Short mmCIF file of C-alpha atoms in Angstrom, two decimals:
data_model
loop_
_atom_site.label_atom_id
_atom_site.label_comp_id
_atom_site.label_asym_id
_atom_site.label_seq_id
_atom_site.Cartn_x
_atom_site.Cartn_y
_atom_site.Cartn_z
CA UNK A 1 -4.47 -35.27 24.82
CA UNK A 2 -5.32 -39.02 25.17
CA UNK A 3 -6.49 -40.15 28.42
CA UNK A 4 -6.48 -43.13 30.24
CA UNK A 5 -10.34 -43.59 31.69
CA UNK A 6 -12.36 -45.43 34.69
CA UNK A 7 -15.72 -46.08 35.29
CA UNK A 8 -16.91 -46.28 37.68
CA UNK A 9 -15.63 -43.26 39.50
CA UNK A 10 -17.22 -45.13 42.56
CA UNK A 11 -19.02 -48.02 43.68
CA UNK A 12 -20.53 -49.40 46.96
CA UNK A 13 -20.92 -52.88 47.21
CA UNK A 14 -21.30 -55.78 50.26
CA UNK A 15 -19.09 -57.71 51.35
CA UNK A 16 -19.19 -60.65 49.53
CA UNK A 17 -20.02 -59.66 46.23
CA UNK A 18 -18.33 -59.03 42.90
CA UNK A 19 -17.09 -56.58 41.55
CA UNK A 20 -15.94 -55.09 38.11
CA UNK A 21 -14.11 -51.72 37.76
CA UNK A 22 -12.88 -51.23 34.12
CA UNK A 23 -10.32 -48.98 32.45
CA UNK A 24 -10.01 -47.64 28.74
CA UNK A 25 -6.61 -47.15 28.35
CA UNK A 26 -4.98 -44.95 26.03
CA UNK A 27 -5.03 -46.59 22.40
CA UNK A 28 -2.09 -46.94 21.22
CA UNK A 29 -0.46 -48.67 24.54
CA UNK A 30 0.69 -52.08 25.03
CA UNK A 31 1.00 -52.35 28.87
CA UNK A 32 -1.40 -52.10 31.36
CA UNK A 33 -1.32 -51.91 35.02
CA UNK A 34 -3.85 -52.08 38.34
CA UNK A 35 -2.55 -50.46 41.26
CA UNK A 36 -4.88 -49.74 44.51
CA UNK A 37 -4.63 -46.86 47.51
CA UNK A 38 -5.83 -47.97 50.89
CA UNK A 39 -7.40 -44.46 52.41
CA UNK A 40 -3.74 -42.63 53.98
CA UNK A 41 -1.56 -45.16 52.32
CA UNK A 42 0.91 -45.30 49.37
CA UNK A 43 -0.40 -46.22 46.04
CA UNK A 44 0.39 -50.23 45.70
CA UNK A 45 0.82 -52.22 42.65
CA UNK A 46 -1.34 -54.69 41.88
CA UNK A 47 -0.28 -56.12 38.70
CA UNK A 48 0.72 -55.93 35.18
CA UNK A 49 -0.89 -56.99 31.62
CA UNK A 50 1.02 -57.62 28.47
CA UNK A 51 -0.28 -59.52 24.95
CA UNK A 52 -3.19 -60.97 27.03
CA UNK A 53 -1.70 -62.53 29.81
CA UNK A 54 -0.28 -61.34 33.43
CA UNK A 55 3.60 -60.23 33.04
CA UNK A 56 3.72 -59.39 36.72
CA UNK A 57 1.54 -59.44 40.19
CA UNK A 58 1.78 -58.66 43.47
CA UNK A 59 1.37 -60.52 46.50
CA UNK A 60 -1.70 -58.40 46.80
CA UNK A 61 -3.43 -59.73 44.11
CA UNK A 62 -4.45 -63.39 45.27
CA UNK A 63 -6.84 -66.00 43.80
CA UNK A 64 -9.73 -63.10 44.56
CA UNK A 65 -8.79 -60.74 41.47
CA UNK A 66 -8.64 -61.34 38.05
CA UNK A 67 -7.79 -59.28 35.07
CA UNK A 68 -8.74 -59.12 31.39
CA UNK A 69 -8.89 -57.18 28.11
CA UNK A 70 -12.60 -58.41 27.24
CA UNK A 71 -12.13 -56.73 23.92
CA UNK A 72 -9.61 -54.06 21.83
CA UNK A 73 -10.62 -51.24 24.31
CA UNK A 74 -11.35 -52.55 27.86
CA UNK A 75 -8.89 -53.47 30.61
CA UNK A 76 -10.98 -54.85 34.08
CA UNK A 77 -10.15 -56.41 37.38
CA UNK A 78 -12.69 -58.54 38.66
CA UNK A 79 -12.98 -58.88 42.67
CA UNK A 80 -14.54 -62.08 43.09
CA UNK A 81 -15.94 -61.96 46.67
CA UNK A 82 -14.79 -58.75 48.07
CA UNK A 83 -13.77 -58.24 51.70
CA UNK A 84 -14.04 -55.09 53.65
CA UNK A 85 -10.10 -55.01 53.33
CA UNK A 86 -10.78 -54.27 49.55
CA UNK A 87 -12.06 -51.18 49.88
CA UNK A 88 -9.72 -48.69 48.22
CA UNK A 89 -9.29 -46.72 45.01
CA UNK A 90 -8.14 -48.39 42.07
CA UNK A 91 -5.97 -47.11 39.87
CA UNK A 92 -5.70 -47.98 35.97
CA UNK A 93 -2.73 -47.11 34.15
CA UNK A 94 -1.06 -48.02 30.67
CA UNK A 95 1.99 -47.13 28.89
CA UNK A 96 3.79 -47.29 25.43
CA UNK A 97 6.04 -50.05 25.33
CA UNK A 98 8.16 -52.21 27.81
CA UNK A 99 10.98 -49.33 28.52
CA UNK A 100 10.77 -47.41 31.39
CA UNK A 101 8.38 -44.94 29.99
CA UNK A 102 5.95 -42.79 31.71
CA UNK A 103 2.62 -44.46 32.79
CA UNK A 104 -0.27 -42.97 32.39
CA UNK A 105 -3.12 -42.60 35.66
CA UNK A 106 -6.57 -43.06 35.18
CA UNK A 107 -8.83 -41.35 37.54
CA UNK A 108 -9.44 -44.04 39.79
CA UNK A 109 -12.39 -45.82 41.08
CA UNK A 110 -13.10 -45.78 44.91
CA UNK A 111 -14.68 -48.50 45.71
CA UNK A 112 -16.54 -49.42 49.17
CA UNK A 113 -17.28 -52.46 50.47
CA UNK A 114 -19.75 -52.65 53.45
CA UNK B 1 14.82 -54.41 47.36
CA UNK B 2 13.83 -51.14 45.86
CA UNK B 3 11.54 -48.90 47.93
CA UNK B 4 11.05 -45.17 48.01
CA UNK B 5 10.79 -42.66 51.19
CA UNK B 6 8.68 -39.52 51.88
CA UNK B 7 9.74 -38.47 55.18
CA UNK B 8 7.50 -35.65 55.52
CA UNK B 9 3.90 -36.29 55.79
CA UNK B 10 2.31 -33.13 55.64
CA UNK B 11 4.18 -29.60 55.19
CA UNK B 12 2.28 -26.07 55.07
CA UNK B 13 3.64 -23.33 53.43
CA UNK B 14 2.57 -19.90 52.65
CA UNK B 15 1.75 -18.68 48.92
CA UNK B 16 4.16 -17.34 47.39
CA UNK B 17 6.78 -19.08 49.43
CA UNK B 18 9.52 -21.78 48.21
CA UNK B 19 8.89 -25.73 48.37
CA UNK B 20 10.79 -28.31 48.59
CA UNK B 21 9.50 -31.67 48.82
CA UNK B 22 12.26 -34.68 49.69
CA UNK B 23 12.22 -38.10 48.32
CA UNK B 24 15.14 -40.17 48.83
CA UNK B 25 15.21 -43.91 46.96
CA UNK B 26 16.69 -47.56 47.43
CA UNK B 27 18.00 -48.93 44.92
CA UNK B 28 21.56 -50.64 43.43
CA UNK B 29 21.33 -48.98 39.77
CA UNK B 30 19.89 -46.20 38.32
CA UNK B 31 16.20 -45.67 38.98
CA UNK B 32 13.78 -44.25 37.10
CA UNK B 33 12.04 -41.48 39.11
CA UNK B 34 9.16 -39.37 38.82
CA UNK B 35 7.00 -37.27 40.78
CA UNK B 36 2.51 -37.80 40.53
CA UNK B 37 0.54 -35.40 42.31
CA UNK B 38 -3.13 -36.09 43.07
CA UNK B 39 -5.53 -33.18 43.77
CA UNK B 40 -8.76 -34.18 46.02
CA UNK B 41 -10.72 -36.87 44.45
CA UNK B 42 -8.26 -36.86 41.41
CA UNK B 43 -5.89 -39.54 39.71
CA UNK B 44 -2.21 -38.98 39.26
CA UNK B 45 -1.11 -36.75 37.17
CA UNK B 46 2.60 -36.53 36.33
CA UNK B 47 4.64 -34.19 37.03
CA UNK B 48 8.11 -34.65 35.84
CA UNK B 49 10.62 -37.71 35.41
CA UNK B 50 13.96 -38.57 35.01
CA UNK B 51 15.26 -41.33 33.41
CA UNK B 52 18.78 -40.23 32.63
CA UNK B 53 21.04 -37.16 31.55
CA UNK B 54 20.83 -34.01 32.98
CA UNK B 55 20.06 -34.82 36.52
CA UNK B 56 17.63 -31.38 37.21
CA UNK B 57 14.93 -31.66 35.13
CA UNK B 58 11.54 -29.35 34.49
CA UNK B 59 8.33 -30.40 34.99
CA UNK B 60 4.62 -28.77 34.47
CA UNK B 61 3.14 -26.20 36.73
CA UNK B 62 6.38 -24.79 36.87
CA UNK B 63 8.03 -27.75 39.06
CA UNK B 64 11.40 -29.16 39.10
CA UNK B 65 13.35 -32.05 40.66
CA UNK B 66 16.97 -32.75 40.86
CA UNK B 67 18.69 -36.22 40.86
CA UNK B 68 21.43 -36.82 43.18
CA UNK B 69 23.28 -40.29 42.98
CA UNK B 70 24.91 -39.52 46.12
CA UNK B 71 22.40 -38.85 48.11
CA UNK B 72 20.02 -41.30 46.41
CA UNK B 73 17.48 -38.07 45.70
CA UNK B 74 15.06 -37.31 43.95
CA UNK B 75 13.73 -33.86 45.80
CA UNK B 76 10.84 -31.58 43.89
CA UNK B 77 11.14 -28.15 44.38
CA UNK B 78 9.43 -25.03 42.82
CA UNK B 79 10.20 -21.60 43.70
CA UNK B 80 6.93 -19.97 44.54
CA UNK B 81 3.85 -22.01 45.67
CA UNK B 82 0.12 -21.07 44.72
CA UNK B 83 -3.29 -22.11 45.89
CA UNK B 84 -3.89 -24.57 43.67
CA UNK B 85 -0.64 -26.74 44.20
CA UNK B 86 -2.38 -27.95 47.38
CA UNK B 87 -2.38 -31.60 46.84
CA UNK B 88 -0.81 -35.10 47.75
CA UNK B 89 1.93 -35.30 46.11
CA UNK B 90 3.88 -38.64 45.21
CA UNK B 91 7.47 -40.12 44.40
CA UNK B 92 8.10 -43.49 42.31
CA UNK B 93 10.89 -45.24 41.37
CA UNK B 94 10.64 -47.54 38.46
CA UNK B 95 13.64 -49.74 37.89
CA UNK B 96 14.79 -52.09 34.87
CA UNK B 97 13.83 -55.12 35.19
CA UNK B 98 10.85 -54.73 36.83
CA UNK B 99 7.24 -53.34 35.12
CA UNK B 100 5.82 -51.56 37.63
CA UNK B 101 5.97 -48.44 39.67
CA UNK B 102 7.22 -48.33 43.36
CA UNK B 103 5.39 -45.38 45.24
CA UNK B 104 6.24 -43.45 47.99
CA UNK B 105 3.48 -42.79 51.01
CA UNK B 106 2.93 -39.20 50.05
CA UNK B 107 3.30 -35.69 51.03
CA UNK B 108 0.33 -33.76 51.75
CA UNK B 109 1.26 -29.84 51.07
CA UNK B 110 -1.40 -27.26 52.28
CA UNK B 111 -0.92 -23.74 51.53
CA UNK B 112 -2.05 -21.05 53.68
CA UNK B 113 -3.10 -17.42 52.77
#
């Protein structure tokens, strides 16, 4: 069965620093989503990527994350100058089509910043 | 707004025993509504959904969850727990109109011996 992947599955970095955590989502979808878990909270979503451009974001996601599809495959965020507030795991997911279909997880990548 | 509510943060049981996790929704129409659950150091794997029809619907691992409009419910239930279902398990409301998922803050179930 097709799976929605992350790499990496973690990653230390300073404060300060950029970051990149990319997602392969499954093939044939057309939406794709970033969603983060702070350690003991609820998941939170972070935004939402349609036909190359942002369809919807969170207050969450400020002028310090970015999103792209670099190529057919790839879906990243991009931290620009992380904070120790950012550390979290990060959730890729994608689905079908715009209907209120299932979306699929990724594994998640926890990230640290120290 | 729409938002989603776990009120019980952690529940034990014993294996072999009956579960019943509750999720109760806000929302004014009719919600989309599934159940995640995330084993240690996992991702979220789906359980079950409902979008519409039949309001008790099966899921995998041998799960199920009823809808109840009235009650604005969404409750996941399975009739004999084993080892391996302990896990957080999550609630999420997606609604029309709106592309993402709205989670709940999770119910950690441990199972005893």
């Amino acid at each position: 069965e097709p799976e929605v992947t992350q790499t990496p599955s973690h990653q230390v970095t300073q404060m300060g620093q950029e970051v990149i955590l990319r997602c392969v989502p499954i093939s044939n979808h057309l939406y794709f989503y970033w969603y983060r878990q702070i350690l003991g909270q609820k998941v939170e979503f972070l935004v939402s990527f349609y036909n190359n451009e942002i369809s919807e974001k969170s207050e969450i996601f400020d002028d310090q994350f970015s999103v792209e599809r670099p190529d057919g495959s790839n879906f990243t965020l991009k931290i620009r100058s992380t904070k120790l507030e950012d550390s979290a795991m990060y959730f890729c997911a994608s689905k079908v089509t715009a209907s209120q279909e299932t979306q699929y997880f990724g594994p998640g990548t926890r990230l640290l910043v120290l | 707004a729409q938002s989603v509510t776990q009120p019980d943060i952690h529940i034990t049981v014993s294996e072999g025993a009956s579960l019943e996790l509750r999720c109760n929704y806000s929302y004014g129409a009719t919600p989309y509504l599934f159940w995640y659950v995330q084993s240690p150091g996992q991702g979220l794997q789906l359980l079950l959904k409902y979008f519409s029809g039949d309001t008790l619907v099966q899921g995998i691992k041998g799960f199920e969850a009823e809808f109840k409009r009235s009650q604005s419910s969404f409750n996941l239930r399975k009739p004999s727990v084993h080892w391996s279902d302990a896990a957080e398990y999550f609630c999420a409301v997606g609604t029309t109109g709106a592309n993402n998922l709205f989670f709940g803050t999770g119910t950690r179930l441990t199972v005893i011996p």
